Amino acid sequence: MRYDIIGDVHGCFAEMIALLKKLSYTIDSEGIQGHPSGRMCVFVGDLTDRGPHSLACARFVANSVLHRNTALYVPGNHCDKLYRYLLGRPVQVTHGLETTVAEMAELSSPEQKRFATLFKSLYENAPLSLHLDDEKLVVAHAGWKPSLEKASPKKRRTFILYGDISGETLPNGRPVRRDWAQTYEGKATVVYGHTPVSNPVRKNGTINIDTGAVFGGQLTAYSYPEDHCTSVASSLPYVADRF
């Protein structure tokens, strides 16, 4: 199987559709129909929050994954937070979640329930990480390394969703993240996102494809095994300090 792995969408529906078309996927308003060469699309999490059309992105991916089997998906930390919100658990409606909640508030009560049911099903049926092509390819939202196989479930989950966080915070309130890719020694190619970069960053057999679409950068896909990236420009204002 050949894969096209798409970085953090964050509600950038127009950019997601433009990128899928550029990659030659056949789509309609409900989701991906397929690819003429039989390729599979993979979403690396953080479908919602901050961007203008979070609900449309989530519906599109959920329909593709759950109802059409034309895409794969792993959750990101924003997906996890939205899931907990939809369960009624106490979460802070900040750091982008407020934009998704505001979109939901515009729906009727039955529509809200339908969306919640669809997203919860997407999340609950998703693996934390995907190990593809006989373990030669790993897709995980914030990263992965072989030692996680022996780590506790909590530690593994935290690393995959949030990265190698130290527990400290920067002056701007963002968590301090260690550069796990700098010392990666695994055999698998690891494709991840989570931390916005101006252009895809390759290190030791890993590649970060979160090119900050929601911050005015690009939305990027990594094609495997061809080992090349395809991007579309964002329509949103550029926020330099997010890269």
PDB file of C-alpha atoms in Angstrom:
ATOM      1  CA  MET A   1       0.000   0.000   0.000  1.00  0.00           C
ATOM      2  CA  ARG A   2       1.098   3.555  -0.760  1.00  0.00           C
ATOM      3  CA  TYR A   3       0.164   6.338   1.634  1.00  0.00           C
ATOM      4  CA  ASP A   4      -0.300  10.103   1.678  1.00  0.00           C
ATOM      5  CA  ILE A   5      -0.001  11.361   5.256  1.00  0.00           C
ATOM      6  CA  ILE A   6      -1.537  14.767   5.917  1.00  0.00           C
ATOM      7  CA  GLY A   7      -0.358  17.031   8.718  1.00  0.00           C
ATOM      8  CA  ASP A   8      -2.404  18.945  11.289  1.00  0.00           C
ATOM      9  CA  VAL A   9      -5.508  20.299   9.551  1.00  0.00           C
ATOM     10  CA  HIS A  10      -6.886  22.401  12.449  1.00  0.00           C
ATOM     11  CA  GLY A  11     -10.129  23.379  10.770  1.00  0.00           C
ATOM     12  CA  CYS A  12      -8.551  24.434   7.470  1.00  0.00           C
ATOM     13  CA  PHE A  13     -11.159  22.718   5.326  1.00  0.00           C
ATOM     14  CA  ALA A  14     -10.456  24.581   2.063  1.00  0.00           C
ATOM     15  CA  GLU A  15      -6.751  23.770   2.287  1.00  0.00           C
ATOM     16  CA  MET A  16      -7.487  20.110   3.056  1.00  0.00           C
ATOM     17  CA  ILE A  17      -9.722  19.795  -0.002  1.00  0.00           C
ATOM     18  CA  ALA A  18      -7.169  21.601  -2.190  1.00  0.00           C
ATOM     19  CA  LEU A  19      -4.397  19.275  -1.013  1.00  0.00           C
ATOM     20  CA  LEU A  20      -6.471  16.128  -1.604  1.00  0.00           C
ATOM     21  CA  LYS A  21      -7.280  17.298  -5.128  1.00  0.00           C
ATOM     22  CA  LYS A  22      -3.610  18.075  -5.754  1.00  0.00           C
ATOM     23  CA  LEU A  23      -2.847  14.500  -4.668  1.00  0.00           C
ATOM     24  CA  SER A  24      -5.484  13.238  -7.177  1.00  0.00           C
ATOM     25  CA  TYR A  25      -7.986  11.903  -4.625  1.00  0.00           C
ATOM     26  CA  THR A  26     -11.594  11.637  -5.737  1.00  0.00           C
ATOM     27  CA  ILE A  27     -13.792  13.394  -3.195  1.00  0.00           C
ATOM     28  CA  ASP A  28     -17.326  14.617  -2.643  1.00  0.00           C
ATOM     29  CA  SER A  29     -18.978  16.676   0.072  1.00  0.00           C
ATOM     30  CA  GLU A  30     -19.110  13.688   2.427  1.00  0.00           C
ATOM     31  CA  GLY A  31     -15.524  12.482   2.222  1.00  0.00           C
ATOM     32  CA  ILE A  32     -12.880  10.725   0.180  1.00  0.00           C
ATOM     33  CA  GLN A  33     -14.193   8.346  -2.464  1.00  0.00           C
ATOM     34  CA  GLY A  34     -10.816   6.886  -3.354  1.00  0.00           C
ATOM     35  CA  HIS A  35      -7.661   7.311  -5.401  1.00  0.00           C
ATOM     36  CA  PRO A  36      -7.143   6.170  -9.008  1.00  0.00           C
ATOM     37  CA  SER A  37      -3.935   4.401  -7.979  1.00  0.00           C
ATOM     38  CA  GLY A  38      -5.385   2.860  -4.840  1.00  0.00           C
ATOM     39  CA  ARG A  39      -3.424   5.073  -2.441  1.00  0.00           C
ATOM     40  CA  MET A  40      -4.582   5.534   1.144  1.00  0.00           C
ATOM     41  CA  CYS A  41      -4.833   8.891   2.890  1.00  0.00           C
ATOM     42  CA  VAL A  42      -3.702   9.104   6.530  1.00  0.00           C
ATOM     43  CA  PHE A  43      -4.526  11.997   8.879  1.00  0.00           C
ATOM     44  CA  VAL A  44      -2.051  12.685  11.653  1.00  0.00           C
ATOM     45  CA  GLY A  45      -4.524  14.211  14.116  1.00  0.00           C
ATOM     46  CA  ASP A  46      -5.637  17.669  15.275  1.00  0.00           C
ATOM     47  CA  LEU A  47      -8.468  17.946  12.776  1.00  0.00           C
ATOM     48  CA  THR A  48     -10.180  20.716  14.742  1.00  0.00           C
ATOM     49  CA  ASP A  49      -9.587  23.938  16.705  1.00  0.00           C
ATOM     50  CA  ARG A  50      -8.319  27.382  15.734  1.00  0.00           C
ATOM     51  CA  GLY A  51      -9.307  27.194  12.050  1.00  0.00           C
ATOM     52  CA  PRO A  52     -12.590  28.354  10.503  1.00  0.00           C
ATOM     53  CA  HIS A  53     -14.222  25.011   9.653  1.00  0.00           C
ATOM     54  CA  SER A  54     -13.400  22.456  12.325  1.00  0.00           C
ATOM     55  CA  LEU A  55     -16.707  20.598  12.169  1.00  0.00           C
ATOM     56  CA  ALA A  56     -16.519  20.173   8.405  1.00  0.00           C
ATOM     57  CA  CYS A  57     -12.985  18.767   8.690  1.00  0.00           C
ATOM     58  CA  ALA A  58     -13.972  16.329  11.416  1.00  0.00           C
ATOM     59  CA  ARG A  59     -17.084  15.141   9.554  1.00  0.00           C
ATOM     60  CA  PHE A  60     -15.174  14.692   6.301  1.00  0.00           C
ATOM     61  CA  VAL A  61     -12.417  12.619   7.906  1.00  0.00           C
ATOM     62  CA  ALA A  62     -14.823  10.616  10.075  1.00  0.00           C
ATOM     63  CA  ASN A  63     -16.968   9.685   7.081  1.00  0.00           C
ATOM     64  CA  SER A  64     -13.874   8.705   5.083  1.00  0.00           C
ATOM     65  CA  VAL A  65     -12.478   6.561   7.910  1.00  0.00           C
ATOM     66  CA  LEU A  66     -15.613   5.038   9.423  1.00  0.00           C
ATOM     67  CA  HIS A  67     -18.050   4.745   6.532  1.00  0.00           C
ATOM     68  CA  ARG A  68     -15.935   4.500   3.383  1.00  0.00           C
ATOM     69  CA  ASN A  69     -12.660   2.948   4.536  1.00  0.00           C
ATOM     70  CA  THR A  70     -10.813   5.383   2.268  1.00  0.00           C
ATOM     71  CA  ALA A  71      -8.634   6.975   4.967  1.00  0.00           C
ATOM     72  CA  LEU A  72      -6.818   6.239   8.205  1.00  0.00           C
ATOM     73  CA  TYR A  73      -6.503   8.490  11.251  1.00  0.00           C
ATOM     74  CA  VAL A  74      -4.606   8.846  14.501  1.00  0.00           C
ATOM     75  CA  PRO A  75      -5.749  11.356  17.137  1.00  0.00           C
ATOM     76  CA  GLY A  76      -3.869  14.429  18.260  1.00  0.00           C
ATOM     77  CA  ASN A  77      -3.947  16.281  21.558  1.00  0.00           C
ATOM     78  CA  HIS A  78      -6.678  18.621  20.295  1.00  0.00           C
ATOM     79  CA  CYS A  79      -8.739  15.602  19.255  1.00  0.00           C
ATOM     80  CA  ASP A  80      -8.284  14.160  22.730  1.00  0.00           C
ATOM     81  CA  LYS A  81      -9.416  17.391  24.368  1.00  0.00           C
ATOM     82  CA  LEU A  82     -12.489  17.684  22.138  1.00  0.00           C
ATOM     83  CA  TYR A  83     -13.367  14.069  22.904  1.00  0.00           C
ATOM     84  CA  ARG A  84     -13.184  14.731  26.649  1.00  0.00           C
ATOM     85  CA  TYR A  85     -15.305  17.863  26.191  1.00  0.00           C
ATOM     86  CA  LEU A  86     -17.953  15.879  24.311  1.00  0.00           C
ATOM     87  CA  LEU A  87     -18.017  13.334  27.136  1.00  0.00           C
ATOM     88  CA  GLY A  88     -18.814  16.153  29.549  1.00  0.00           C
ATOM     89  CA  ARG A  89     -15.508  15.977  31.368  1.00  0.00           C
ATOM     90  CA  PRO A  90     -14.014  19.178  32.817  1.00  0.00           C
ATOM     91  CA  VAL A  91     -11.663  20.750  30.278  1.00  0.00           C
ATOM     92  CA  GLN A  92     -10.583  24.326  29.696  1.00  0.00           C
ATOM     93  CA  VAL A  93     -12.279  25.687  26.577  1.00  0.00           C
ATOM     94  CA  THR A  94      -9.123  27.469  25.469  1.00  0.00           C
ATOM     95  CA  HIS A  95      -6.149  27.076  23.111  1.00  0.00           C
ATOM     96  CA  GLY A  96      -8.438  26.652  20.118  1.00  0.00           C
ATOM     97  CA  LEU A  97     -11.183  24.475  21.535  1.00  0.00           C
ATOM     98  CA  GLU A  98     -13.303  27.597  21.970  1.00  0.00           C
ATOM     99  CA  THR A  99     -13.544  27.965  18.181  1.00  0.00           C
ATOM    100  CA  THR A 100     -14.873  24.419  17.756  1.00  0.00           C
ATOM    101  CA  VAL A 101     -17.312  24.867  20.629  1.00  0.00           C
ATOM    102  CA  ALA A 102     -18.539  28.109  19.045  1.00  0.00           C
ATOM    103  CA  GLU A 103     -19.203  26.260  15.775  1.00  0.00           C
ATOM    104  CA  MET A 104     -21.143  23.600  17.651  1.00  0.00           C
ATOM    105  CA  ALA A 105     -23.237  26.262  19.378  1.00  0.00           C
ATOM    106  CA  GLU A 106     -24.581  27.297  15.974  1.00  0.00           C
ATOM    107  CA  LEU A 107     -26.027  23.819  15.377  1.00  0.00           C
ATOM    108  CA  SER A 108     -29.435  22.631  16.471  1.00  0.00           C
ATOM    109  CA  SER A 109     -29.527  20.224  19.395  1.00  0.00           C
ATOM    110  CA  PRO A 110     -30.046  17.150  17.145  1.00  0.00           C
ATOM    111  CA  GLU A 111     -27.169  18.274  14.904  1.00  0.00           C
ATOM    112  CA  GLN A 112     -24.916  18.703  17.913  1.00  0.00           C
ATOM    113  CA  LYS A 113     -25.730  15.172  19.045  1.00  0.00           C
ATOM    114  CA  ARG A 114     -25.063  13.756  15.591  1.00  0.00           C
ATOM    115  CA  PHE A 115     -21.701  15.484  15.411  1.00  0.00           C
ATOM    116  CA  ALA A 116     -20.747  14.351  18.917  1.00  0.00           C
ATOM    117  CA  THR A 117     -21.689  10.753  18.122  1.00  0.00           C
ATOM    118  CA  LEU A 118     -19.698  10.786  14.884  1.00  0.00           C
ATOM    119  CA  PHE A 119     -16.570  12.323  16.395  1.00  0.00           C
ATOM    120  CA  LYS A 120     -16.618  10.100  19.457  1.00  0.00           C
ATOM    121  CA  SER A 121     -16.867   7.061  17.213  1.00  0.00           C
ATOM    122  CA  LEU A 122     -13.920   8.281  15.141  1.00  0.00           C
ATOM    123  CA  TYR A 123     -11.804   8.846  18.238  1.00  0.00           C
ATOM    124  CA  GLU A 124     -12.779   5.643  20.030  1.00  0.00           C
ATOM    125  CA  ASN A 125     -11.954   3.494  17.004  1.00  0.00           C
ATOM    126  CA  ALA A 126      -8.593   5.124  16.303  1.00  0.00           C
ATOM    127  CA  PRO A 127      -5.230   3.664  17.334  1.00  0.00           C
ATOM    128  CA  LEU A 128      -2.796   5.980  19.112  1.00  0.00           C
ATOM    129  CA  SER A 129      -0.236   5.228  16.416  1.00  0.00           C
ATOM    130  CA  LEU A 130      -0.289   3.414  13.088  1.00  0.00           C
ATOM    131  CA  HIS A 131       2.400   0.873  12.250  1.00  0.00           C
ATOM    132  CA  LEU A 132       2.258   0.255   8.524  1.00  0.00           C
ATOM    133  CA  ASP A 133       4.154  -1.562   5.772  1.00  0.00           C
ATOM    134  CA  ASP A 134       5.444  -4.319   8.083  1.00  0.00           C
ATOM    135  CA  GLU A 135       6.511  -1.796  10.738  1.00  0.00           C
ATOM    136  CA  LYS A 136       8.598   0.206   8.266  1.00  0.00           C
ATOM    137  CA  LEU A 137       6.329   3.256   8.669  1.00  0.00           C
ATOM    138  CA  VAL A 138       4.933   4.732  11.886  1.00  0.00           C
ATOM    139  CA  VAL A 139       2.419   7.587  11.987  1.00  0.00           C
ATOM    140  CA  ALA A 140       1.873   9.259  15.364  1.00  0.00           C
ATOM    141  CA  HIS A 141       0.666  12.746  16.158  1.00  0.00           C
ATOM    142  CA  ALA A 142       3.576  14.146  18.181  1.00  0.00           C
ATOM    143  CA  GLY A 143       6.131  11.409  17.665  1.00  0.00           C
ATOM    144  CA  TRP A 144       7.154   7.859  18.472  1.00  0.00           C
ATOM    145  CA  LYS A 145      10.268   5.919  19.442  1.00  0.00           C
ATOM    146  CA  PRO A 146      10.938   2.213  20.008  1.00  0.00           C
ATOM    147  CA  SER A 147      11.288   2.545  23.786  1.00  0.00           C
ATOM    148  CA  LEU A 148       7.600   3.425  24.023  1.00  0.00           C
ATOM    149  CA  GLU A 149       6.776  -0.235  23.406  1.00  0.00           C
ATOM    150  CA  LYS A 150       8.001  -0.950  26.939  1.00  0.00           C
ATOM    151  CA  ALA A 151       6.702   2.254  28.524  1.00  0.00           C
ATOM    152  CA  SER A 152       3.613   2.488  30.705  1.00  0.00           C
ATOM    153  CA  PRO A 153       0.330   3.166  28.851  1.00  0.00           C
ATOM    154  CA  LYS A 154       0.160   6.647  30.399  1.00  0.00           C
ATOM    155  CA  LYS A 155       3.703   7.564  29.379  1.00  0.00           C
ATOM    156  CA  ARG A 156       3.191   6.177  25.869  1.00  0.00           C
ATOM    157  CA  ARG A 157      -0.058   8.107  25.451  1.00  0.00           C
ATOM    158  CA  THR A 158       1.429  11.363  26.707  1.00  0.00           C
ATOM    159  CA  PHE A 159       4.427  11.105  24.399  1.00  0.00           C
ATOM    160  CA  ILE A 160       2.368  10.273  21.304  1.00  0.00           C
ATOM    161  CA  LEU A 161      -0.195  13.023  21.897  1.00  0.00           C
ATOM    162  CA  TYR A 162       2.006  15.780  23.354  1.00  0.00           C
ATOM    163  CA  GLY A 163       5.600  14.910  22.474  1.00  0.00           C
ATOM    164  CA  ASP A 164       8.556  14.563  24.812  1.00  0.00           C
ATOM    165  CA  ILE A 165       7.428  17.202  27.295  1.00  0.00           C
ATOM    166  CA  SER A 166       9.581  18.040  30.305  1.00  0.00           C
ATOM    167  CA  GLY A 167       6.808  19.323  32.558  1.00  0.00           C
ATOM    168  CA  GLU A 168       8.195  22.864  32.354  1.00  0.00           C
ATOM    169  CA  THR A 169       6.623  25.777  30.516  1.00  0.00           C
ATOM    170  CA  LEU A 170       8.014  28.616  28.438  1.00  0.00           C
ATOM    171  CA  PRO A 171       7.284  32.286  29.296  1.00  0.00           C
ATOM    172  CA  ASN A 172       4.454  32.239  26.734  1.00  0.00           C
ATOM    173  CA  GLY A 173       2.830  29.321  28.553  1.00  0.00           C
ATOM    174  CA  ARG A 174       3.681  26.648  25.989  1.00  0.00           C
ATOM    175  CA  PRO A 175       5.213  23.409  27.252  1.00  0.00           C
ATOM    176  CA  VAL A 176       8.914  22.751  26.942  1.00  0.00           C
ATOM    177  CA  ARG A 177       9.384  19.866  24.513  1.00  0.00           C
ATOM    178  CA  ARG A 178      12.594  17.894  24.158  1.00  0.00           C
ATOM    179  CA  ASP A 179      13.674  17.141  20.578  1.00  0.00           C
ATOM    180  CA  TRP A 180      13.157  13.370  20.594  1.00  0.00           C
ATOM    181  CA  ALA A 181      13.844  13.157  16.834  1.00  0.00           C
ATOM    182  CA  GLN A 182      17.396  14.418  17.382  1.00  0.00           C
ATOM    183  CA  THR A 183      18.304  11.122  19.053  1.00  0.00           C
ATOM    184  CA  TYR A 184      15.922   8.781  17.217  1.00  0.00           C
ATOM    185  CA  GLU A 185      17.577   5.477  16.329  1.00  0.00           C
ATOM    186  CA  GLY A 186      14.630   3.347  15.232  1.00  0.00           C
ATOM    187  CA  LYS A 187      14.443   1.512  11.927  1.00  0.00           C
ATOM    188  CA  ALA A 188      10.950   2.745  10.977  1.00  0.00           C
ATOM    189  CA  THR A 189      10.260   6.030   9.216  1.00  0.00           C
ATOM    190  CA  VAL A 190       8.252   8.139  11.684  1.00  0.00           C
ATOM    191  CA  VAL A 191       5.844  10.735  10.299  1.00  0.00           C
ATOM    192  CA  TYR A 192       4.383  13.172  12.808  1.00  0.00           C
ATOM    193  CA  GLY A 193       3.144  16.725  13.341  1.00  0.00           C
ATOM    194  CA  HIS A 194       2.087  18.665  16.452  1.00  0.00           C
ATOM    195  CA  THR A 195       4.894  21.253  16.452  1.00  0.00           C
ATOM    196  CA  PRO A 196       4.547  23.809  13.620  1.00  0.00           C
ATOM    197  CA  VAL A 197       7.565  24.234  11.348  1.00  0.00           C
ATOM    198  CA  SER A 198       7.947  26.452   8.294  1.00  0.00           C
ATOM    199  CA  ASN A 199       8.837  23.504   6.063  1.00  0.00           C
ATOM    200  CA  PRO A 200       8.914  19.741   6.701  1.00  0.00           C
ATOM    201  CA  VAL A 201      11.812  18.857   9.005  1.00  0.00           C
ATOM    202  CA  ARG A 202      13.718  15.590   8.537  1.00  0.00           C
ATOM    203  CA  LYS A 203      15.888  14.104  11.268  1.00  0.00           C
ATOM    204  CA  ASN A 204      17.265  10.585  11.608  1.00  0.00           C
ATOM    205  CA  GLY A 205      14.504   8.881   9.653  1.00  0.00           C
ATOM    206  CA  THR A 206      11.701  11.063  11.028  1.00  0.00           C
ATOM    207  CA  ILE A 207       9.748  13.860   9.363  1.00  0.00           C
ATOM    208  CA  ASN A 208       7.596  16.565  10.938  1.00  0.00           C
ATOM    209  CA  ILE A 209       4.879  17.599   8.482  1.00  0.00           C
ATOM    210  CA  ASP A 210       2.952  20.124  10.587  1.00  0.00           C
ATOM    211  CA  THR A 211       3.708  23.165   8.455  1.00  0.00           C
ATOM    212  CA  GLY A 212       1.277  25.402  10.305  1.00  0.00           C
ATOM    213  CA  ALA A 213      -1.673  25.743   7.949  1.00  0.00           C
ATOM    214  CA  VAL A 214      -3.794  27.338  10.659  1.00  0.00           C
ATOM    215  CA  PHE A 215      -1.035  29.884  11.315  1.00  0.00           C
ATOM    216  CA  GLY A 216      -0.759  30.959   7.687  1.00  0.00           C
ATOM    217  CA  GLY A 217       1.888  28.452   6.627  1.00  0.00           C
ATOM    218  CA  GLN A 218       1.086  25.417   4.497  1.00  0.00           C
ATOM    219  CA  LEU A 219      -0.818  22.162   4.708  1.00  0.00           C
ATOM    220  CA  THR A 220       1.533  19.335   3.837  1.00  0.00           C
ATOM    221  CA  ALA A 221       1.272  15.677   2.861  1.00  0.00           C
ATOM    222  CA  TYR A 222       4.125  13.177   2.943  1.00  0.00           C
ATOM    223  CA  SER A 223       3.909  10.450   0.301  1.00  0.00           C
ATOM    224  CA  TYR A 224       5.251   7.013   1.209  1.00  0.00           C
ATOM    225  CA  PRO A 225       7.220   5.138  -0.030  1.00  0.00           C
ATOM    226  CA  GLU A 226       8.042   7.812  -2.633  1.00  0.00           C
ATOM    227  CA  ASP A 227       9.528   9.953   0.153  1.00  0.00           C
ATOM    228  CA  HIS A 228       8.395  13.358  -1.029  1.00  0.00           C
ATOM    229  CA  CYS A 229       6.123  16.115   0.236  1.00  0.00           C
ATOM    230  CA  THR A 230       3.273  18.015  -1.397  1.00  0.00           C
ATOM    231  CA  SER A 231       1.937  21.261   0.070  1.00  0.00           C
ATOM    232  CA  VAL A 232      -0.717  23.912  -0.489  1.00  0.00           C
ATOM    233  CA  ALA A 233      -0.506  27.446   0.857  1.00  0.00           C
ATOM    234  CA  SER A 234      -2.772  28.551   3.681  1.00  0.00           C
ATOM    235  CA  SER A 235      -5.391  31.228   3.123  1.00  0.00           C
ATOM    236  CA  LEU A 236      -5.036  32.436   6.742  1.00  0.00           C
ATOM    237  CA  PRO A 237      -2.844  35.271   8.051  1.00  0.00           C
ATOM    238  CA  TYR A 238       0.763  34.348   8.779  1.00  0.00           C
ATOM    239  CA  VAL A 239       1.650  34.227  12.492  1.00  0.00           C
ATOM    240  CA  ALA A 240       5.449  34.194  12.599  1.00  0.00           C
ATOM    241  CA  ASP A 241       5.879  33.502  16.303  1.00  0.00           C
ATOM    242  CA  ARG A 242       4.059  30.176  16.025  1.00  0.00           C
ATOM    243  CA  PHE A 243       6.856  28.611  13.987  1.00  0.00           C
TER     244      PHE A 243
END
